[in-house]
Amino acid sequence: MRIAVVGGGPGGLYFSILMRKIRPDCEITVYERRKPTDAFGFGVVFSDETLTVFEHADPETYSQIAERFTRWTDIDIHHRGFMTKSGGHGFSALGRRELLRILQERALGLGAEVRFGCEAPPLAELGWADLVVGADGASSAVRTALSRDFVPSLDRRQCRYMWLGTDLVFDAFKFFIAETEHGVVQAHAYPYDEAMSTFIVEMHERTWKRLGLGEQSVSESVAWCSRLFADALEGHRLLANKSRWINFVTVRNRRWCTDNVVLLGDAAHTAHFSIGSGTKLAMEDAVSLAWAFRSFGDDAVSAMAAYEAERRPIVESTQRAAQASLEWFEGIGRYVDQERFQFAFNLLTRSRRVTYENLQLRDPGFVSAVHPDPRPPMFTPLRLRGLELRNRVVVSPMDMYSAVDGLPGDFHLVHLGARALGGAGLVMTEMICVSDVGRITPGCAGMYRPSHVDAWRRIVSFAHQHGGCAIGAQIGHSGRKGSTRLMWEGMDEPLPDGQNWSLLAPSALAYSPRNQVPRAMTRADMDVVCGQFVSAASGALEAGFDLLEIHMAHGYLLSSFLSPVSNLRDDEYGGSLAGRARFPLEVLDACRAVWPSDRPLSVRISATDWIPGGFGVDDAVALARMLSAHGCDIVDVSSGQVSPLERPAFGRSYQTPFADRIRSEAGIPTIAVGAISSYDDVNTIICAGRADLCALARPHLYDPAWTLHAAAEQEFDIDAWVRQYEAGSRKPPAGRDRVRAELERTFDQVALISSSQLPG
Ligand SMILES: Cc1cc2nc3c(=O)[nH]c(=O)nc-3n(C[C@H](O)[C@H](O)[C@H](O)COP(=O)(O)OP(=O)(O)OC[C@H]3O[C@@H](n4cnc5c(N)ncnc54)[C@H](O)[C@@H]3O)c2cc1C
Ligand SMILES: Cc1cc2nc3c(=O)[nH]c(=O)nc-3n(C[C@H](O)[C@H](O)[C@H](O)COP(=O)(O)O)c2cc1C
């Protein structure tokens, strides 16, 4: 087998080493445009799990690498004159040049031909090779030449950064947070040998421009960084090595292989340096690809497919964590005012991979400094106006499609009753429709007849009397998404002919080609609908609900006013955000007027439509400010379901960053929701100050007593078990850890969550 490897970076070299070991008969030619001693960059960080992989893959390189490792366990966060230390992490690093030297020598020793200082020939001239490996880095020419097959996407991010080094040897991974008159500048620093540390300086592009760093030479910039971080550097020098200000580019490719060409390392994918090193990912790719050839022999097509199938989910999960991390640093200005321990906790948990629970294992002292309360964060109460919630868990609204002519029945009593006994602080009803034509399906519950008020009162009384929890009513109108089938008969599918009712919306635009075209609402229609909201709010009050939520999310009537995708009006109820928000705010004002001043009111919004040109997170922050000014106490931050063309980026806690941003920028409490699966996630979100409450929907279908069980697993005495169940209150059911791990894994996998499975 003849193999051409384009690029002699860590990925290309390590692959060559492993292939020569597995298949000593294969011929390998590596093209590397740089000279062997020409490496750029400073240190490379590895985690413990990665090292095990490398130890097994090639013990010879591993032992040389491990010999040169600098190891440390602490992360220090320097912020506003304080140093906050968190221990127990475990890192290893070495110099990038040293790593490349080890890999180069080993590859040559095993008989790979490495052509240094040699530009790779174009692909057309590599026809002799049975396999071409594109290991040519983030700007890969191999990828560009075959971009029709690989379908790359290059996402240029908002920060500028520069790789630098210093001859000060740090004893920990260090974050230095400097505040300038033009914004925050942060340094990520770690030791990598007995003489040097990496020192990456990063800031938002906006800050970089205002500071005029773009107009300075590299040496002037380095001098500026040395002055800014003078205290951190303790008189030592900052050093450049082919350094320049760059924007991180997240590279993704729809495919990593085509014919006999395969991408590996940075050419296939990049992950922001703040969660570890691209070097580690590239070398793990190399192991996977080489191992695939060990299994499939000369069948390159199967080997490449197996490599991609194995690596893609791992890489995508890493890229999701990296995305959360890089976005955190892009928005760091929002967090610098946090109290020092909360800021440090927030920073450490930014990628969602480090959590409250694992920090507690790594460094319990740090966690008790962050959260001195003996109760886990999720079990601290929250006051909203006159209502005190006993904990931070909310049973998220879930339509049961089981009402008859809007009337909630025994199913609702048992369903909501079971969840009211389950320990959550707040149980929300499904969307209660404000009129019969405001229902989504014929099975949706309502509050538009006196009998509805009585039926809801029965449920509320049960929740209060037996559950001891608060219960909230979510009221809404389906708008252009109405007159559809029950969830299990086809979500968003119109009813059979003859059973449909006519729809109302801001504009005469159907939700999808198969849905009915609604009628654009007149002012008179708005008066009628607003009156129906008020009447439903009054009904909720009569029924005894503790909290009222107005549904302005998921493409239903009020949401469709807010989104420019569904609101094309040219009167004062369309156009700018202020115009599009006018009717929803009128409804909010009217409901607030009848809803008592000592009871809280929340609004659920879709923080983004997930489509270009749609409602976006900036709009959501602006809207949240308006909602707050109109008497909303807490924003329940969901997303999407406004257009079937949406492309959401699903993943674990994927909507929480929106709740976080709204909370910190609009200064209003928020509810985070969406793929929050574990109590650890809830504790982390609350403790980091990303949201005030966490709503969980599907986990409560799986386990009505989710909160009681979370308390038992944390050995917290929750005081919410009803007397009747006390005998079973102490012991977590067997196998719960496994089930929890399964749920977490499920929520971590993009493909398993699709908005079509999320009604309401
Ligand atoms: C400026 C900069 C500094 C960095 N510093 C560090 C650091 O200190 N620590 C760290 O962990 N990571 C660092 N990184 C990230 C790191 O380089 C990558 O994530 C990692 O090396 C990926 O390995 P790779 O083998 O996929 O690609 P690369 O390391 O990028 O290797 C690709 C190789 O291909 C060669 N090449 C490209 N095109 C051709 C061609 N047409 N012909 C011949 N040769 C070609 C390049 O010269 C390069 O050596 C840095 C990245 C940049 C951009
Ligand atoms: C069966 C079901 C019904 C739903 N009905 C509603 C609803 O009536 N109102 C609403 O705002 N959201 C509704 N949703 C969305 C959930 O409240 C929640 O936002 C979503 O499921 C994401 O949370 P999860 O990942 O914890 O399930 C529903 C979700 C499910 C699974």
mmCIF file of N, CA, C and O in Angstrom, residues 189-256:
data_model
loop_
_atom_site.group_PDB
_atom_site.id
_atom_site.type_symbol
_atom_site.label_atom_id
_atom_site.label_comp_id
_atom_site.label_asym_id
_atom_site.label_seq_id
_atom_site.Cartn_x
_atom_site.Cartn_y
_atom_site.Cartn_z
ATOM 1 N N ALA A 189 -2.597 30.684 30.365
ATOM 2 C CA ALA A 189 -1.163 30.384 30.473
ATOM 3 C C ALA A 189 -0.942 29.068 31.206
ATOM 4 O O ALA A 189 -1.682 28.739 32.135
ATOM 5 N N TYR A 190 0.072 28.316 30.728
ATOM 6 C CA TYR A 190 0.407 27.062 31.408
ATOM 7 C C TYR A 190 1.868 26.711 31.135
ATOM 8 O O TYR A 190 2.416 27.065 30.094
ATOM 9 N N PRO A 191 2.497 26.023 32.079
ATOM 10 C CA PRO A 191 3.910 25.662 31.904
ATOM 11 C C PRO A 191 4.020 24.488 30.940
ATOM 12 O O PRO A 191 3.093 23.675 30.842
ATOM 13 N N TYR A 192 5.140 24.393 30.202
ATOM 14 C CA TYR A 192 5.287 23.206 29.363
ATOM 15 C C TYR A 192 6.682 22.594 29.405
ATOM 16 O O TYR A 192 6.897 21.514 28.883
ATOM 17 N N ASP A 193 7.640 23.273 30.005
ATOM 18 C CA ASP A 193 8.897 22.587 30.308
ATOM 19 C C ASP A 193 9.567 23.314 31.469
ATOM 20 O O ASP A 193 8.942 24.191 32.093
ATOM 21 N N GLU A 194 10.830 22.980 31.742
ATOM 22 C CA GLU A 194 11.442 23.548 32.951
ATOM 23 C C GLU A 194 11.827 25.007 32.761
ATOM 24 O O GLU A 194 12.221 25.674 33.727
ATOM 25 N N ALA A 195 11.629 25.534 31.526
ATOM 26 C CA ALA A 195 12.057 26.911 31.296
ATOM 27 C C ALA A 195 10.941 27.834 30.787
ATOM 28 O O ALA A 195 11.099 29.056 30.804
ATOM 29 N N MET A 196 9.841 27.242 30.317
ATOM 30 C CA MET A 196 8.882 28.073 29.570
ATOM 31 C C MET A 196 7.422 27.775 29.917
ATOM 32 O O MET A 196 7.075 26.678 30.351
ATOM 33 N N SER A 197 6.573 28.782 29.630
ATOM 34 C CA SER A 197 5.117 28.605 29.706
ATOM 35 C C SER A 197 4.499 29.182 28.443
ATOM 36 O O SER A 197 5.036 30.125 27.850
ATOM 37 N N THR A 198 3.380 28.599 28.042
ATOM 38 C CA THR A 198 2.575 29.175 26.954
ATOM 39 C C THR A 198 1.814 30.358 27.544
ATOM 40 O O THR A 198 1.399 30.323 28.709
ATOM 41 N N PHE A 199 1.593 31.386 26.751
ATOM 42 C CA PHE A 199 0.859 32.558 27.241
ATOM 43 C C PHE A 199 0.014 33.068 26.060
ATOM 44 O O PHE A 199 0.528 33.759 25.181
ATOM 45 N N ILE A 200 -1.248 32.678 26.014
ATOM 46 C CA ILE A 200 -2.118 33.084 24.894
ATOM 47 C C ILE A 200 -2.934 34.293 25.343
ATOM 48 O O ILE A 200 -3.611 34.237 26.367
ATOM 49 N N VAL A 201 -2.849 35.360 24.569
ATOM 50 C CA VAL A 201 -3.597 36.581 24.920
ATOM 51 C C VAL A 201 -4.796 36.671 23.976
ATOM 52 O O VAL A 201 -4.660 36.506 22.765
ATOM 53 N N GLU A 202 -5.971 36.931 24.560
ATOM 54 C CA GLU A 202 -7.203 36.891 23.769
ATOM 55 C C GLU A 202 -8.134 38.025 24.176
ATOM 56 O O GLU A 202 -8.183 38.400 25.363
ATOM 57 N N MET A 203 -8.856 38.561 23.227
ATOM 58 C CA MET A 203 -9.859 39.594 23.545
ATOM 59 C C MET A 203 -10.883 39.667 22.420
ATOM 60 O O MET A 203 -10.620 39.193 21.307
ATOM 61 N N HIS A 204 -12.012 40.260 22.696
ATOM 62 C CA HIS A 204 -13.037 40.429 21.660
ATOM 63 C C HIS A 204 -12.485 41.328 20.557
ATOM 64 O O HIS A 204 -11.744 42.279 20.836
ATOM 65 N N GLU A 205 -12.871 41.032 19.332
ATOM 66 C CA GLU A 205 -12.430 41.826 18.169
ATOM 67 C C GLU A 205 -12.678 43.335 18.385
ATOM 68 O O GLU A 205 -11.863 44.184 18.058
ATOM 69 N N ARG A 206 -13.826 43.630 18.997
ATOM 70 C CA ARG A 206 -14.215 45.016 19.294
ATOM 71 C C ARG A 206 -13.143 45.678 20.170
ATOM 72 O O ARG A 206 -12.682 46.784 19.878
ATOM 73 N N THR A 207 -12.739 44.980 21.209
ATOM 74 C CA THR A 207 -11.732 45.498 22.144
ATOM 75 C C THR A 207 -10.400 45.664 21.415
ATOM 76 O O THR A 207 -9.705 46.678 21.562
ATOM 77 N N TRP A 208 -10.065 44.666 20.623
ATOM 78 C CA TRP A 208 -8.801 44.657 19.871
ATOM 79 C C TRP A 208 -8.738 45.878 18.945
ATOM 80 O O TRP A 208 -7.714 46.555 18.866
ATOM 81 N N LYS A 209 -9.867 46.164 18.302
ATOM 82 C CA LYS A 209 -9.893 47.324 17.376
ATOM 83 C C LYS A 209 -9.750 48.618 18.154
ATOM 84 O O LYS A 209 -8.977 49.497 17.805
ATOM 85 N N ARG A 210 -10.548 48.716 19.238
ATOM 86 C CA ARG A 210 -10.522 49.978 20.008
ATOM 87 C C ARG A 210 -9.149 50.219 20.616
ATOM 88 O O ARG A 210 -8.728 51.348 20.788
ATOM 89 N N LEU A 211 -8.469 49.142 20.957
ATOM 90 C CA LEU A 211 -7.129 49.299 21.545
ATOM 91 C C LEU A 211 -6.085 49.617 20.484
ATOM 92 O O LEU A 211 -4.931 49.904 20.799
ATOM 93 N N GLY A 212 -6.482 49.541 19.228
ATOM 94 C CA GLY A 212 -5.577 49.896 18.124
ATOM 95 C C GLY A 212 -4.492 48.858 17.896
ATOM 96 O O GLY A 212 -3.460 49.151 17.276
ATOM 97 N N LEU A 213 -4.724 47.614 18.363
ATOM 98 C CA LEU A 213 -3.669 46.610 18.232
ATOM 99 C C LEU A 213 -3.463 46.184 16.783
ATOM 100 O O LEU A 213 -2.381 45.721 16.408
ATOM 101 N N GLY A 214 -4.510 46.359 15.974
ATOM 102 C CA GLY A 214 -4.398 46.008 14.553
ATOM 103 C C GLY A 214 -3.396 46.885 13.821
ATOM 104 O O GLY A 214 -2.830 46.488 12.810
ATOM 105 N N GLU A 215 -3.179 48.092 14.350
ATOM 106 C CA GLU A 215 -2.256 49.006 13.669
ATOM 107 C C GLU A 215 -0.822 48.837 14.165
ATOM 108 O O GLU A 215 0.086 49.494 13.685
ATOM 109 N N GLN A 216 -0.633 47.992 15.155
ATOM 110 C CA GLN A 216 0.716 47.842 15.717
ATOM 111 C C GLN A 216 1.451 46.650 15.111
ATOM 112 O O GLN A 216 0.817 45.686 14.684
ATOM 113 N N SER A 217 2.772 46.717 15.118
ATOM 114 C CA SER A 217 3.557 45.559 14.685
ATOM 115 C C SER A 217 3.458 44.487 15.770
ATOM 116 O O SER A 217 3.017 44.766 16.899
ATOM 117 N N VAL A 218 3.891 43.270 15.434
ATOM 118 C CA VAL A 218 3.828 42.195 16.420
ATOM 119 C C VAL A 218 4.666 42.557 17.649
ATOM 120 O O VAL A 218 4.227 42.392 18.793
ATOM 121 N N SER A 219 5.863 43.147 17.423
ATOM 122 C CA SER A 219 6.687 43.432 18.601
ATOM 123 C C SER A 219 6.055 44.529 19.463
ATOM 124 O O SER A 219 6.140 44.468 20.691
ATOM 125 N N GLU A 220 5.390 45.488 18.816
ATOM 126 C CA GLU A 220 4.690 46.508 19.630
ATOM 127 C C GLU A 220 3.551 45.863 20.425
ATOM 128 O O GLU A 220 3.320 46.179 21.594
ATOM 129 N N SER A 221 2.823 44.943 19.764
ATOM 130 C CA SER A 221 1.727 44.251 20.459
ATOM 131 C C SER A 221 2.265 43.449 21.634
ATOM 132 O O SER A 221 1.665 43.418 22.712
ATOM 133 N N VAL A 222 3.392 42.774 21.422
ATOM 134 C CA VAL A 222 3.969 41.955 22.494
ATOM 135 C C VAL A 222 4.371 42.862 23.662
ATOM 136 O O VAL A 222 4.118 42.542 24.837
ATOM 137 N N ALA A 223 4.927 44.038 23.319
ATOM 138 C CA ALA A 223 5.318 44.979 24.386
ATOM 139 C C ALA A 223 4.071 45.457 25.140
ATOM 140 O O ALA A 223 4.070 45.570 26.374
ATOM 141 N N TRP A 224 3.005 45.692 24.389
ATOM 142 C CA TRP A 224 1.750 46.137 25.021
ATOM 143 C C TRP A 224 1.219 45.048 25.967
ATOM 144 O O TRP A 224 0.825 45.327 27.103
ATOM 145 N N CYS A 225 1.239 43.797 25.492
ATOM 146 C CA CYS A 225 0.767 42.680 26.336
ATOM 147 C C CYS A 225 1.656 42.562 27.578
ATOM 148 O O CYS A 225 1.158 42.309 28.686
ATOM 149 N N SER A 226 2.959 42.760 27.404
ATOM 150 C CA SER A 226 3.877 42.651 28.552
ATOM 151 C C SER A 226 3.535 43.701 29.607
ATOM 152 O O SER A 226 3.581 43.426 30.804
ATOM 153 N N ARG A 227 3.166 44.904 29.136
ATOM 154 C CA ARG A 227 2.812 45.955 30.104
ATOM 155 C C ARG A 227 1.491 45.620 30.793
ATOM 156 O O ARG A 227 1.354 45.721 32.005
ATOM 157 N N LEU A 228 0.520 45.162 29.976
ATOM 158 C CA LEU A 228 -0.808 44.868 30.553
ATOM 159 C C LEU A 228 -0.711 43.760 31.606
ATOM 160 O O LEU A 228 -1.371 43.814 32.639
ATOM 161 N N PHE A 229 0.099 42.749 31.308
ATOM 162 C CA PHE A 229 0.190 41.613 32.229
ATOM 163 C C PHE A 229 1.492 41.649 33.050
ATOM 164 O O PHE A 229 2.027 40.597 33.427
ATOM 165 N N ALA A 230 1.982 42.866 33.297
ATOM 166 C CA ALA A 230 3.273 43.000 33.993
ATOM 167 C C ALA A 230 3.263 42.270 35.339
ATOM 168 O O ALA A 230 4.225 41.563 35.673
ATOM 169 N N ASP A 231 2.178 42.391 36.108
ATOM 170 C CA ASP A 231 2.139 41.729 37.421
ATOM 171 C C ASP A 231 2.201 40.220 37.254
ATOM 172 O O ASP A 231 2.913 39.524 37.985
ATOM 173 N N ALA A 232 1.448 39.722 36.278
ATOM 174 C CA ALA A 232 1.403 38.274 36.052
ATOM 175 C C ALA A 232 2.769 37.761 35.643
ATOM 176 O O ALA A 232 3.173 36.653 36.011
ATOM 177 N N LEU A 233 3.513 38.558 34.890
ATOM 178 C CA LEU A 233 4.785 38.098 34.328
ATOM 179 C C LEU A 233 5.958 38.254 35.300
ATOM 180 O O LEU A 233 7.056 37.735 35.034
ATOM 181 N N GLU A 234 5.723 38.946 36.391
ATOM 182 C CA GLU A 234 6.729 39.089 37.466
ATOM 183 C C GLU A 234 8.105 39.433 36.908
ATOM 184 O O GLU A 234 9.127 38.850 37.304
ATOM 185 N N GLY A 235 8.134 40.350 35.947
ATOM 186 C CA GLY A 235 9.416 40.802 35.412
ATOM 187 C C GLY A 235 9.972 39.917 34.302
ATOM 188 O O GLY A 235 11.024 40.228 33.727
ATOM 189 N N HIS A 236 9.293 38.818 33.982
ATOM 190 C CA HIS A 236 9.785 37.942 32.900
ATOM 191 C C HIS A 236 9.328 38.464 31.540
ATOM 192 O O HIS A 236 8.462 39.320 31.429
ATOM 193 N N ARG A 237 9.918 37.835 30.481
ATOM 194 C CA ARG A 237 9.654 38.324 29.127
ATOM 195 C C ARG A 237 8.495 37.560 28.484
ATOM 196 O O ARG A 237 8.274 36.390 28.780
ATOM 197 N N LEU A 238 7.818 38.249 27.567
ATOM 198 C CA LEU A 238 6.873 37.564 26.671
ATOM 199 C C LEU A 238 7.606 37.373 25.351
ATOM 200 O O LEU A 238 8.268 38.292 24.869
ATOM 201 N N LEU A 239 7.465 36.188 24.762
ATOM 202 C CA LEU A 239 8.215 35.885 23.540
ATOM 203 C C LEU A 239 7.271 35.479 22.421
ATOM 204 O O LEU A 239 6.288 34.766 22.668
ATOM 205 N N ALA A 240 7.589 35.914 21.206
ATOM 206 C CA ALA A 240 6.772 35.538 20.046
ATOM 207 C C ALA A 240 7.525 34.494 19.229
ATOM 208 O O ALA A 240 8.747 34.406 19.286
ATOM 209 N N ASN A 241 6.794 33.666 18.506
ATOM 210 C CA ASN A 241 7.413 32.717 17.573
ATOM 211 C C ASN A 241 6.435 32.562 16.423
ATOM 212 O O ASN A 241 5.441 31.861 16.522
ATOM 213 N N LYS A 242 6.663 33.280 15.367
ATOM 214 C CA LYS A 242 5.738 33.360 14.227
ATOM 215 C C LYS A 242 4.341 33.745 14.728
ATOM 216 O O LYS A 242 3.328 33.287 14.211
ATOM 217 N N SER A 243 4.287 34.550 15.770
ATOM 218 C CA SER A 243 3.008 34.908 16.387
ATOM 219 C C SER A 243 2.359 36.064 15.637
ATOM 220 O O SER A 243 3.044 36.909 15.062
ATOM 221 N N ARG A 244 1.036 36.051 15.627
ATOM 222 C CA ARG A 244 0.288 37.195 15.082
ATOM 223 C C ARG A 244 -1.128 37.132 15.649
ATOM 224 O O ARG A 244 -1.539 36.091 16.187
ATOM 225 N N TRP A 245 -1.840 38.241 15.517
ATOM 226 C CA TRP A 245 -3.221 38.267 16.010
ATOM 227 C C TRP A 245 -4.099 37.504 15.025
ATOM 228 O O TRP A 245 -4.133 37.855 13.845
ATOM 229 N N ILE A 246 -4.788 36.483 15.492
ATOM 230 C CA ILE A 246 -5.658 35.738 14.586
ATOM 231 C C ILE A 246 -7.044 35.560 15.200
ATOM 232 O O ILE A 246 -7.216 35.710 16.408
ATOM 233 N N ASN A 247 -7.999 35.272 14.332
ATOM 234 C CA ASN A 247 -9.336 34.905 14.807
ATOM 235 C C ASN A 247 -9.413 33.388 14.756
ATOM 236 O O ASN A 247 -9.024 32.798 13.742
ATOM 237 N N PHE A 248 -9.907 32.788 15.800
ATOM 238 C CA PHE A 248 -10.047 31.332 15.758
ATOM 239 C C PHE A 248 -11.114 30.980 14.717
ATOM 240 O O PHE A 248 -12.158 31.625 14.634
ATOM 241 N N VAL A 249 -10.832 29.956 13.932
ATOM 242 C CA VAL A 249 -11.805 29.494 12.935
ATOM 243 C C VAL A 249 -12.211 28.068 13.309
ATOM 244 O O VAL A 249 -11.357 27.190 13.409
ATOM 245 N N THR A 250 -13.500 27.873 13.556
ATOM 246 C CA THR A 250 -13.970 26.511 13.805
ATOM 247 C C THR A 250 -14.209 25.860 12.449
ATOM 248 O O THR A 250 -15.038 26.312 11.666
ATOM 249 N N VAL A 251 -13.436 24.811 12.197
ATOM 250 C CA VAL A 251 -13.548 24.080 10.933
ATOM 251 C C VAL A 251 -14.444 22.871 11.155
ATOM 252 O O VAL A 251 -14.259 22.119 12.122
ATOM 253 N N ARG A 252 -15.436 22.728 10.290
ATOM 254 C CA ARG A 252 -16.260 21.504 10.285
ATOM 255 C C ARG A 252 -16.359 21.042 8.840
ATOM 256 O O ARG A 252 -16.274 21.867 7.925
ATOM 257 N N ASN A 253 -16.557 19.780 8.633
ATOM 258 C CA ASN A 253 -16.744 19.255 7.272
ATOM 259 C C ASN A 253 -17.899 18.280 7.287
ATOM 260 O O ASN A 253 -18.009 17.469 8.209
ATOM 261 N N ARG A 254 -18.740 18.347 6.259
ATOM 262 C CA ARG A 254 -19.856 17.398 6.218
ATOM 263 C C ARG A 254 -19.326 15.971 6.056
ATOM 264 O O ARG A 254 -19.881 15.032 6.565
ATOM 265 N N ARG A 255 -18.254 15.821 5.291
ATOM 266 C CA ARG A 255 -17.629 14.494 5.130
ATOM 267 C C ARG A 255 -16.136 14.633 5.355
ATOM 268 O O ARG A 255 -15.546 15.672 5.048
ATOM 269 N N TRP A 256 -15.510 13.588 5.829
ATOM 270 C CA TRP A 256 -14.063 13.609 6.037
ATOM 271 C C TRP A 256 -13.326 12.740 5.031
ATOM 272 O O TRP A 256 -12.102 12.705 5.021
#
